[in-house]
Amino acid sequence: MDEKNSLTDIEQEVELTPAKKAPVVAPAHKAIKKKSTITKLVLIGVAMVIGMIFAFVPMRFGLTLYHPFLSKEAISLGLDLQGGVYAVYQATNTDTDNFDSKMEGTRSALQTLLANKGYTEATIVREGTDRIRVEVPDVNDPSGILEIIGEPTSIKFVLDSTGETVITGDNVVDATAYYDPSNGYVVRLQLDSAGRKKFGEATSNNIGSTMSIYLGSSTTPISSPTINSAITDGNAIITGFSSREEAEERANQIMSGTFDVALELRESQTISPTLGEDAMLYGLIAGIVGFVLVIAFLCAVYRLLGVAASLALIIYLIIYLFFLAVLPWVQLTLPGIAGILLSIGMAVDANIIIFERIKDEYRGGKSIMAAYHAGFKKALFAILDSNVTTVIACVLLILLGTGSVSGFAITLLVGVLISLFTALVVSRLLVKYFINLNSYNAKLYNLKRSKQYENLDADATDAVVMAMMQREQDEKDQMKEEKLQNKERNKAARRSKKNEGGETA
């Protein structure tokens, strides 16, 4: 046979003489460097063990306690897993100019308000066009959150002597309750530049008069402090509170009037932390049971191929948990757990598509090595097509969905992208290493020939396949070397041209 025959030529010759055994060639399994393959597998195993330790085992380094990836300290948990409070507010007046931008400004103001009060993990998102959902996880006093937010509405400061509105909520930057040694419990107001000017003029000209504070359309003021001095620096204090609670209530009422849109509470609920802990426990149990069953299925049906897929799946889980812990916009919820389990299933699905393609190629007369290469190559586009459609759906859910829907989409998107990497890169490497160790025993991979090719050896054409792979690698190395040489020549030409230009000048 001509040495220049391609793999296709050999297959065609085999198909024409199915009853005869393929000509004896140098078995590929004798030429493969098994020591280097074993070394690579050992290194992968060591990396997996280290990854599992960091993913699941808490450790102490000196005075520092390390929290593993799979812990509530590392992964941000949502409201339904660690308890807390949520509330839904609806705009009372949508017939206003720039309503959408005002709603976004109100959402941002709510976020800032809660962050300033210490609730940095609060999530404020818009639902539809006229609703805002507030979620504050892991709080000791959930009912206190609603008191902080209050009933977002408008606010105005009116001079009682003239009825003139001096400033509104747009001019109030902050309202804080604290204890002052000279005046007891007070509320400190901080105004913007426009409010500072208006407030300074009003207080300078009306010392001794009262200024009432009104919320919304109410005609009853929440407070009517007396102007004791001119306040021109934009920082005022309201005195006369008998307790810290009273001062904080007044500060919250004032802050509730600083939003761009008046809101009305439509729904609120407190979620017990116990329910979240139970949900997390049962979700973890379900994940472990499902993971073990998937591994058992893969090993039983695909044998050594299934072992490779199982190892890739463990690597996938470690990488997945790492990204869940480090990505700041990932918050784990019950729908998010569903997204994780679904993405694990999709990772397995990609391996099954590849393995079934390998079985088809081997059944059709290819060697184990050739079936491996053809299987991964031909399954690539099917896997990409199925995952790209899922990615598009996830992106749309993130952009258009809210709350738990968005959480589900984020975890699913991260899982799908990682599953693509593990299926097309990690699984491929592991299968390649296993076949390098044994490319002549089809039973190890649960591969069977069709009747037409049942007399063919499992590695009948592996020597040709390895030669093709070597030629492809040599061609790639040669192209890379030529690119480097061209790059150096171009650099030398530019330097020469630059030097010639300098001499001319």
Coordinates of C-alpha atoms in Angstrom, one line a residue:
M1 CA 0.0 0.0 0.0
D2 CA 1.3 3.4 -0.9
E3 CA 2.5 5.4 2.1
K4 CA 0.7 8.4 0.8
N5 CA -2.7 6.8 1.1
S6 CA -5.0 8.8 3.4
L7 CA -7.1 7.3 6.2
T8 CA -10.2 7.5 3.9
D9 CA -8.4 5.3 1.3
I10 CA -7.6 2.7 4.0
E11 CA -11.2 2.7 5.2
Q12 CA -12.4 2.2 1.6
E13 CA -10.1 -0.8 1.2
V14 CA -11.3 -2.3 4.4
E15 CA -14.9 -1.9 3.3
L16 CA -14.2 -3.8 0.0
T17 CA -12.7 -6.8 1.9
P18 CA -14.7 -7.1 5.1
A19 CA -14.0 -10.8 5.5
K20 CA -10.3 -10.4 5.6
K21 CA -8.3 -9.1 8.5
A22 CA -6.5 -5.7 8.0
P23 CA -2.9 -6.0 7.0
V24 CA -0.5 -6.2 9.9
V25 CA 0.9 -2.8 10.8
A26 CA 3.1 -1.6 13.6
P27 CA 0.6 -1.5 16.6
A28 CA 0.2 2.0 17.8
H29 CA 0.0 1.0 21.4
K30 CA 3.6 -0.1 21.4
A31 CA 4.8 3.3 20.1
I32 CA 3.0 5.5 22.5
K33 CA 4.9 6.9 25.4
K34 CA 2.9 5.4 28.2
K35 CA 5.1 6.9 30.9
S36 CA 4.4 10.5 29.9
T37 CA 0.7 9.7 29.7
I38 CA 0.7 8.2 33.2
T39 CA 2.6 11.2 34.5
K40 CA 0.0 13.5 33.0
L41 CA -2.9 11.5 34.5
V42 CA -1.2 11.6 37.9
L43 CA -0.8 15.4 37.7
I44 CA -4.5 15.8 36.7
G45 CA -5.4 13.6 39.7
V46 CA -3.3 15.6 42.1
A47 CA -4.9 18.9 40.8
M48 CA -8.3 17.3 41.3
V49 CA -7.6 16.4 44.9
I50 CA -6.2 19.9 45.6
G51 CA -9.3 21.4 43.9
M52 CA -11.7 19.3 46.0
I53 CA -9.9 20.3 49.2
F54 CA -10.3 24.0 48.4
A55 CA -13.9 23.4 47.3
F56 CA -15.2 21.5 50.3
V57 CA -12.8 21.6 53.2
P58 CA -12.5 24.6 55.6
M59 CA -8.9 25.2 56.7
R60 CA -7.0 27.5 59.0
F61 CA -3.9 29.3 58.0
G62 CA -2.4 30.9 61.1
L63 CA -5.1 33.2 62.4
T64 CA -7.0 33.2 59.1
L65 CA -9.9 30.7 58.5
Y66 CA -10.3 29.6 54.9
H67 CA -13.9 29.1 53.8
P68 CA -14.3 26.5 51.0
F69 CA -16.1 27.4 47.7
L70 CA -19.2 25.4 48.9
S71 CA -20.0 27.5 51.9
K72 CA -22.5 30.3 52.7
E73 CA -19.5 32.5 53.6
A74 CA -18.1 32.1 50.0
I75 CA -21.2 31.9 47.9
S76 CA -23.8 34.7 48.3
L77 CA -27.1 33.1 49.2
G78 CA -30.4 34.5 48.2
L79 CA -33.5 35.4 50.2
D80 CA -35.1 32.0 50.0
L81 CA -32.0 30.2 51.3
Q82 CA -30.9 32.3 54.2
G83 CA -34.1 34.0 55.1
G84 CA -34.9 37.7 55.3
V85 CA -37.6 40.0 54.0
Y86 CA -38.9 41.2 50.7
A87 CA -41.3 43.9 49.7
V88 CA -42.8 45.0 46.4
Y89 CA -43.6 48.7 45.8
Q90 CA -45.6 50.1 43.0
A91 CA -45.5 53.7 41.6
T92 CA -48.6 55.6 42.4
N93 CA -48.3 58.0 39.4
T94 CA -47.0 56.7 36.1
D95 CA -48.3 59.6 34.0
T96 CA -45.2 61.8 34.4
D97 CA -42.3 62.9 32.2
N98 CA -39.2 60.7 32.1
F99 CA -41.0 58.1 34.2
D100 CA -38.6 55.2 33.3
S101 CA -35.5 57.2 34.3
K102 CA -37.2 58.4 37.5
M103 CA -38.0 54.8 38.4
E104 CA -34.4 53.8 37.8
G105 CA -33.3 56.8 40.0
T106 CA -35.7 55.6 42.7
R107 CA -34.3 52.1 42.5
S108 CA -30.8 53.4 42.8
A109 CA -31.8 55.6 45.8
L110 CA -33.3 52.7 47.6
Q111 CA -30.1 50.7 47.0
T112 CA -28.0 53.5 48.4
L113 CA -30.3 54.0 51.4
L114 CA -30.1 50.3 52.5
A115 CA -26.4 50.2 51.8
N116 CA -25.8 53.2 54.1
K117 CA -27.8 51.5 56.8
G118 CA -25.5 48.5 56.6
Y119 CA -27.6 46.2 54.4
T120 CA -25.0 45.8 51.6
E121 CA -26.4 42.5 50.4
A122 CA -29.8 44.0 49.7
T123 CA -31.1 43.4 46.2
I124 CA -33.3 46.0 44.6
V125 CA -34.7 45.2 41.1
R126 CA -37.5 46.5 38.9
E127 CA -40.4 44.3 38.1
G128 CA -42.1 45.3 34.9
T129 CA -42.3 49.1 34.3
D130 CA -43.9 50.4 37.5
R131 CA -42.8 48.1 40.3
I132 CA -39.7 47.8 42.5
R133 CA -38.8 44.6 44.4
V134 CA -36.7 44.9 47.5
E135 CA -35.0 41.8 49.0
V136 CA -32.8 41.9 52.1
P137 CA -31.4 38.5 53.1
D138 CA -30.1 37.4 56.5
V139 CA -31.5 40.1 58.7
N140 CA -32.1 39.8 62.5
D141 CA -35.1 42.2 62.4
P142 CA -36.9 41.8 59.0
S143 CA -39.7 44.1 60.0
G144 CA -37.2 46.9 60.7
I145 CA -36.3 47.0 56.9
L146 CA -39.8 48.2 56.1
E147 CA -39.5 50.9 58.7
I148 CA -36.2 52.1 57.1
I149 CA -37.7 52.2 53.6
G150 CA -40.9 53.6 54.9
E151 CA -43.6 54.4 52.3
P152 CA -41.6 56.1 49.5
T153 CA -43.4 59.3 48.7
S154 CA -42.8 63.0 48.1
I155 CA -41.7 65.5 50.8
K156 CA -41.6 69.2 51.2
F157 CA -40.4 71.8 53.7
V158 CA -42.9 74.7 54.0
L159 CA -42.6 78.0 55.9
D160 CA -45.7 78.3 58.0
S161 CA -45.6 82.1 58.0
T162 CA -45.8 82.4 54.2
G163 CA -46.9 78.9 53.0
E164 CA -43.8 78.9 50.7
T165 CA -42.2 75.6 49.8
V166 CA -38.6 76.1 50.6
I167 CA -37.1 72.7 49.5
T168 CA -38.3 69.2 48.4
G169 CA -37.0 65.7 48.6
D170 CA -34.9 66.4 45.6
N171 CA -32.7 68.7 47.7
V172 CA -32.2 66.3 50.6
V173 CA -29.0 64.2 50.3
D174 CA -29.2 62.4 53.6
A175 CA -31.1 62.3 56.9
T176 CA -29.5 60.6 59.9
A177 CA -30.5 60.1 63.5
Y178 CA -27.8 60.2 66.2
Y179 CA -27.2 61.4 69.8
D180 CA -25.8 64.8 70.3
P181 CA -24.4 65.6 73.9
S182 CA -25.8 69.1 73.8
N183 CA -29.2 68.5 72.2
G184 CA -30.0 64.8 72.9
Y185 CA -31.4 62.7 70.1
V186 CA -31.4 64.7 66.8
V187 CA -31.9 64.2 63.0
R188 CA -29.1 65.7 60.9
L189 CA -30.1 66.9 57.4
Q190 CA -27.6 67.2 54.6
L191 CA -28.7 69.2 51.5
D192 CA -27.4 69.6 48.0
S193 CA -26.0 72.9 46.6
A194 CA -29.4 74.2 45.4
G195 CA -31.1 73.2 48.6
R196 CA -28.3 74.8 50.7
K197 CA -28.9 78.2 49.0
K198 CA -32.7 78.1 49.3
F199 CA -32.5 76.8 52.9
G200 CA -29.9 79.5 53.9
E201 CA -32.1 82.3 52.5
A202 CA -35.3 81.0 54.2
T203 CA -33.7 80.4 57.6
S204 CA -31.8 83.8 57.5
N205 CA -35.0 85.7 56.9
N206 CA -37.3 83.7 59.2
I207 CA -35.5 83.2 62.5
G208 CA -38.1 82.3 65.2
S209 CA -40.7 81.1 62.7
T210 CA -41.6 77.4 62.2
M211 CA -41.0 75.2 59.2
S212 CA -43.3 72.3 58.7
I213 CA -42.4 69.0 56.9
Y214 CA -45.2 67.3 54.9
L215 CA -45.2 63.9 53.3
G216 CA -47.1 63.4 50.0
S217 CA -50.5 65.1 49.8
S218 CA -51.0 64.9 53.6
T219 CA -52.1 68.2 55.3
T220 CA -50.7 67.1 58.6
P221 CA -47.0 67.7 59.1
I222 CA -44.8 65.0 60.5
S223 CA -42.7 67.7 62.2
S224 CA -42.8 71.6 62.7
P225 CA -39.4 72.6 64.0
T226 CA -38.6 76.2 65.0
I227 CA -35.9 78.0 63.1
N228 CA -33.3 79.0 65.7
S229 CA -30.6 80.4 63.5
A230 CA -29.5 80.9 59.9
I231 CA -28.4 77.6 58.3
T232 CA -26.2 78.4 55.3
D233 CA -23.8 75.4 55.1
G234 CA -26.5 72.9 54.0
N235 CA -26.3 70.9 57.3
A236 CA -29.2 71.3 59.7
I237 CA -30.3 69.4 62.8
I238 CA -33.8 68.8 64.1
T239 CA -34.0 68.5 67.9
G240 CA -36.7 67.6 70.4
F241 CA -36.8 63.8 70.2
S242 CA -37.3 61.8 73.3
S243 CA -35.7 58.6 72.1
R244 CA -33.4 57.2 69.4
E245 CA -36.3 55.2 67.9
E246 CA -38.3 58.4 67.5
A247 CA -35.4 60.2 65.8
E248 CA -34.7 57.2 63.5
E249 CA -38.4 57.1 62.5
R250 CA -38.4 60.8 61.6
A251 CA -35.1 60.4 59.6
N252 CA -36.6 57.4 57.7
Q253 CA -39.7 59.4 56.9
I254 CA -37.7 62.2 55.5
M255 CA -35.6 59.8 53.4
S256 CA -38.7 58.2 52.1
G257 CA -39.5 61.5 50.4
T258 CA -36.2 61.8 48.6
F259 CA -37.1 59.3 45.8
D260 CA -38.0 60.5 42.3
V261 CA -41.2 58.5 42.2
A262 CA -43.8 58.1 45.0
L263 CA -44.3 54.4 45.8
E264 CA -46.9 52.3 47.5
L265 CA -46.3 49.1 49.3
R266 CA -48.2 46.2 47.5
E267 CA -46.7 43.1 49.0
S268 CA -44.3 42.1 51.8
Q269 CA -43.3 38.9 53.5
T270 CA -40.8 37.6 56.0
I271 CA -39.0 34.3 55.2
S272 CA -37.7 32.2 58.1
P273 CA -34.0 31.3 58.0
T274 CA -34.9 27.8 59.0
L275 CA -36.8 27.3 55.8
G276 CA -33.8 28.4 53.8
E277 CA -31.5 26.1 55.7
D278 CA -33.8 23.1 55.1
A279 CA -34.1 24.0 51.4
M280 CA -30.3 24.3 51.1
L281 CA -29.8 20.9 52.8
Y282 CA -32.3 19.1 50.7
G283 CA -31.0 20.8 47.5
L284 CA -27.5 19.6 48.4
I285 CA -28.7 16.1 49.1
A286 CA -30.5 16.0 45.8
G287 CA -27.4 17.3 44.0
I288 CA -25.1 14.7 45.6
V289 CA -27.5 11.8 44.9
G290 CA -28.0 13.0 41.3
F291 CA -24.3 13.4 40.8
V292 CA -23.5 9.9 42.1
L293 CA -26.3 8.3 39.9
V294 CA -25.0 10.1 36.8
I295 CA -21.4 8.9 37.5
A296 CA -22.7 5.3 38.0
F297 CA -24.7 5.5 34.8
L298 CA -21.7 6.8 32.8
C299 CA -19.3 4.1 34.1
A300 CA -21.8 1.3 33.6
V301 CA -22.7 2.2 30.0
Y302 CA -19.4 3.6 28.7
R303 CA -16.9 2.0 31.0
L304 CA -13.5 3.7 30.6
L305 CA -15.0 6.5 28.5
G306 CA -17.5 6.9 31.4
V307 CA -14.7 7.1 33.9
A308 CA -13.1 9.9 31.9
A309 CA -16.4 11.7 31.7
S310 CA -16.9 11.3 35.5
L311 CA -13.5 12.8 36.2
A312 CA -14.2 15.6 33.9
L313 CA -17.5 16.1 35.7
I314 CA -15.7 16.4 39.0
I315 CA -13.4 19.0 37.5
Y316 CA -16.4 20.8 36.1
L317 CA -18.0 20.9 39.6
I318 CA -14.9 22.3 41.2
I319 CA -14.5 25.0 38.5
Y320 CA -18.3 25.7 38.8
L321 CA -18.2 26.2 42.6
F322 CA -15.1 28.5 42.2
F323 CA -16.9 30.8 39.8
L324 CA -20.1 30.8 41.9
A325 CA -17.9 32.0 44.8
V326 CA -15.9 34.6 43.0
L327 CA -18.4 36.2 40.6
P328 CA -19.9 39.2 42.4
W329 CA -23.3 39.1 40.5
V330 CA -24.0 35.5 41.3
Q331 CA -26.5 35.0 44.2
L332 CA -27.6 31.4 44.9
T333 CA -31.3 30.8 45.2
L334 CA -33.6 27.8 44.9
P335 CA -34.1 28.5 41.2
G336 CA -30.3 29.0 41.0
I337 CA -29.8 25.5 42.4
A338 CA -32.2 24.2 39.7
G339 CA -30.0 26.0 37.1
I340 CA -26.9 24.3 38.6
L341 CA -28.5 20.8 38.4
L342 CA -29.7 21.5 34.8
S343 CA -26.2 22.6 33.7
I344 CA -24.7 19.5 35.2
G345 CA -27.2 17.5 33.1
M346 CA -26.2 19.4 30.0
A347 CA -22.5 18.7 30.7
V348 CA -23.3 15.0 30.8
D349 CA -25.4 15.3 27.7
A350 CA -22.4 16.7 25.7
N351 CA -20.3 13.7 26.8
I352 CA -23.0 11.2 25.8
I353 CA -23.3 12.8 22.3
I354 CA -19.5 12.4 21.9
F355 CA -19.4 8.9 23.2
E356 CA -22.3 7.7 21.0
R357 CA -20.6 9.2 18.0
I358 CA -17.4 7.4 18.9
K359 CA -19.3 4.1 19.2
D360 CA -20.9 4.7 15.7
E361 CA -17.5 5.4 14.2
Y362 CA -16.0 2.3 15.7
R363 CA -18.9 0.2 14.6
G364 CA -18.4 1.5 11.1
G365 CA -14.8 0.1 10.8
K366 CA -12.6 2.7 12.4
S367 CA -10.0 1.9 15.0
I368 CA -10.5 3.1 18.6
M369 CA -8.0 5.9 18.0
A370 CA -9.6 7.0 14.7
A371 CA -13.1 6.7 16.2
Y372 CA -12.0 8.9 19.1
H373 CA -10.8 11.7 16.7
A374 CA -13.8 11.4 14.4
G375 CA -16.3 11.2 17.3
F376 CA -15.1 14.5 18.9
K377 CA -14.8 16.2 15.6
K378 CA -18.3 15.2 14.3
A379 CA -20.0 15.9 17.7
L380 CA -18.6 19.4 18.0
F381 CA -21.2 21.3 15.9
A382 CA -24.1 19.4 17.5
I383 CA -22.9 20.3 21.0
L384 CA -22.2 23.9 20.0
D385 CA -25.6 24.3 18.4
S386 CA -27.5 23.0 21.5
N387 CA -25.5 25.1 23.9
V388 CA -25.6 28.3 21.9
T389 CA -29.4 28.2 21.9
T390 CA -29.3 27.7 25.7
V391 CA -26.8 30.6 26.1
I392 CA -29.1 32.9 24.0
A393 CA -32.1 31.9 26.2
C394 CA -30.1 32.6 29.4
V395 CA -29.0 36.1 28.1
L396 CA -32.6 37.0 27.3
L397 CA -33.8 35.9 30.8
I398 CA -31.0 37.9 32.4
L399 CA -31.9 41.0 30.5
L400 CA -35.7 40.7 30.7
G401 CA -36.3 38.6 33.8
T402 CA -36.2 39.7 37.4
G403 CA -35.5 38.2 40.8
S404 CA -35.4 34.5 40.9
V405 CA -35.7 34.2 37.1
S406 CA -32.6 36.2 36.6
G407 CA -30.8 34.1 39.3
F408 CA -31.7 30.9 37.5
A409 CA -30.5 32.3 34.2
I410 CA -27.1 33.4 35.6
T411 CA -26.3 30.1 37.3
L412 CA -27.4 28.2 34.2
L413 CA -25.3 30.5 31.9
V414 CA -22.2 30.1 34.0
G415 CA -22.7 26.3 34.1
V416 CA -23.3 25.9 30.4
L417 CA -20.1 27.9 29.5
I418 CA -18.0 25.8 31.9
S419 CA -19.6 22.5 30.7
L420 CA -18.6 23.4 27.1
F421 CA -15.0 23.8 28.3
T422 CA -14.9 20.5 30.3
A423 CA -16.7 18.5 27.5
L424 CA -14.6 19.7 24.6
V425 CA -11.3 20.1 26.4
V426 CA -11.0 18.2 29.6
S427 CA -13.0 15.2 28.5
R428 CA -11.1 15.0 25.3
L429 CA -7.7 15.1 27.0
L430 CA -8.8 12.4 29.5
V431 CA -10.2 10.1 26.8
K432 CA -7.0 10.6 24.8
Y433 CA -4.8 9.7 27.7
F434 CA -6.9 6.5 28.4
I435 CA -6.7 5.5 24.8
N436 CA -3.0 6.1 24.8
L437 CA -2.7 3.6 27.6
N438 CA -4.9 1.0 25.8
S439 CA -6.0 1.4 22.2
Y440 CA -6.4 -2.3 21.4
N441 CA -9.0 -3.5 23.9
A442 CA -12.5 -2.4 22.8
K443 CA -14.2 -4.0 25.8
L444 CA -12.7 -1.4 28.1
Y445 CA -14.7 1.2 26.2
N446 CA -17.8 -0.9 25.6
L447 CA -17.2 -0.6 21.8
K448 CA -18.5 -3.2 19.4
R449 CA -18.0 -3.8 15.7
S450 CA -20.9 -4.3 13.2
K451 CA -21.0 -7.7 11.6
Q452 CA -19.4 -6.3 8.5
Y453 CA -16.2 -5.4 10.4
E454 CA -16.2 -7.9 13.3
N455 CA -12.9 -9.4 12.1
L456 CA -11.0 -6.1 12.2
D457 CA -8.6 -5.5 15.0
A458 CA -9.5 -2.6 17.4
D459 CA -6.2 -0.8 16.5
A460 CA -5.9 -1.8 12.8
T461 CA -5.3 1.7 11.5
D462 CA -3.9 3.4 14.6
A463 CA -0.4 3.6 13.2
V464 CA -1.8 5.6 10.2
V465 CA -3.8 7.8 12.6
M466 CA -0.8 8.6 14.7
A467 CA 1.2 9.3 11.6
M468 CA -1.5 11.7 10.4
M469 CA -1.6 13.4 13.8
Q470 CA 2.2 13.8 13.7
R471 CA 2.1 15.3 10.2
E472 CA -0.6 17.8 11.3
Q473 CA 1.4 18.8 14.3
D474 CA 4.6 19.2 12.2
E475 CA 2.6 21.4 9.8
K476 CA 1.3 23.5 12.7
D477 CA 4.8 23.9 14.1
Q478 CA 6.2 24.8 10.7
M479 CA 3.5 27.4 10.1
K480 CA 4.2 28.9 13.6
E481 CA 7.9 29.0 12.8
E482 CA 7.3 30.7 9.5
K483 CA 5.1 33.3 11.2
L484 CA 7.8 34.1 13.7
Q485 CA 10.4 34.4 10.9
N486 CA 8.1 36.7 8.9
K487 CA 7.5 38.8 12.0
E488 CA 11.3 39.1 12.6
R489 CA 11.9 40.0 9.0
N490 CA 9.2 42.7 9.1
K491 CA 10.7 44.1 12.3
A492 CA 14.1 44.2 10.7
A493 CA 12.7 45.9 7.6
R494 CA 10.9 48.6 9.7
R495 CA 14.1 49.2 11.7
S496 CA 16.1 49.5 8.5
K497 CA 13.6 51.9 7.0
K498 CA 13.5 54.0 10.1
N499 CA 17.3 54.2 10.2
E500 CA 17.5 55.2 6.6
G501 CA 14.9 58.0 7.2
G502 CA 17.0 59.2 10.2
E503 CA 20.2 59.4 8.2
T504 CA 18.4 61.4 5.4
A505 CA 17.1 63.9 7.9

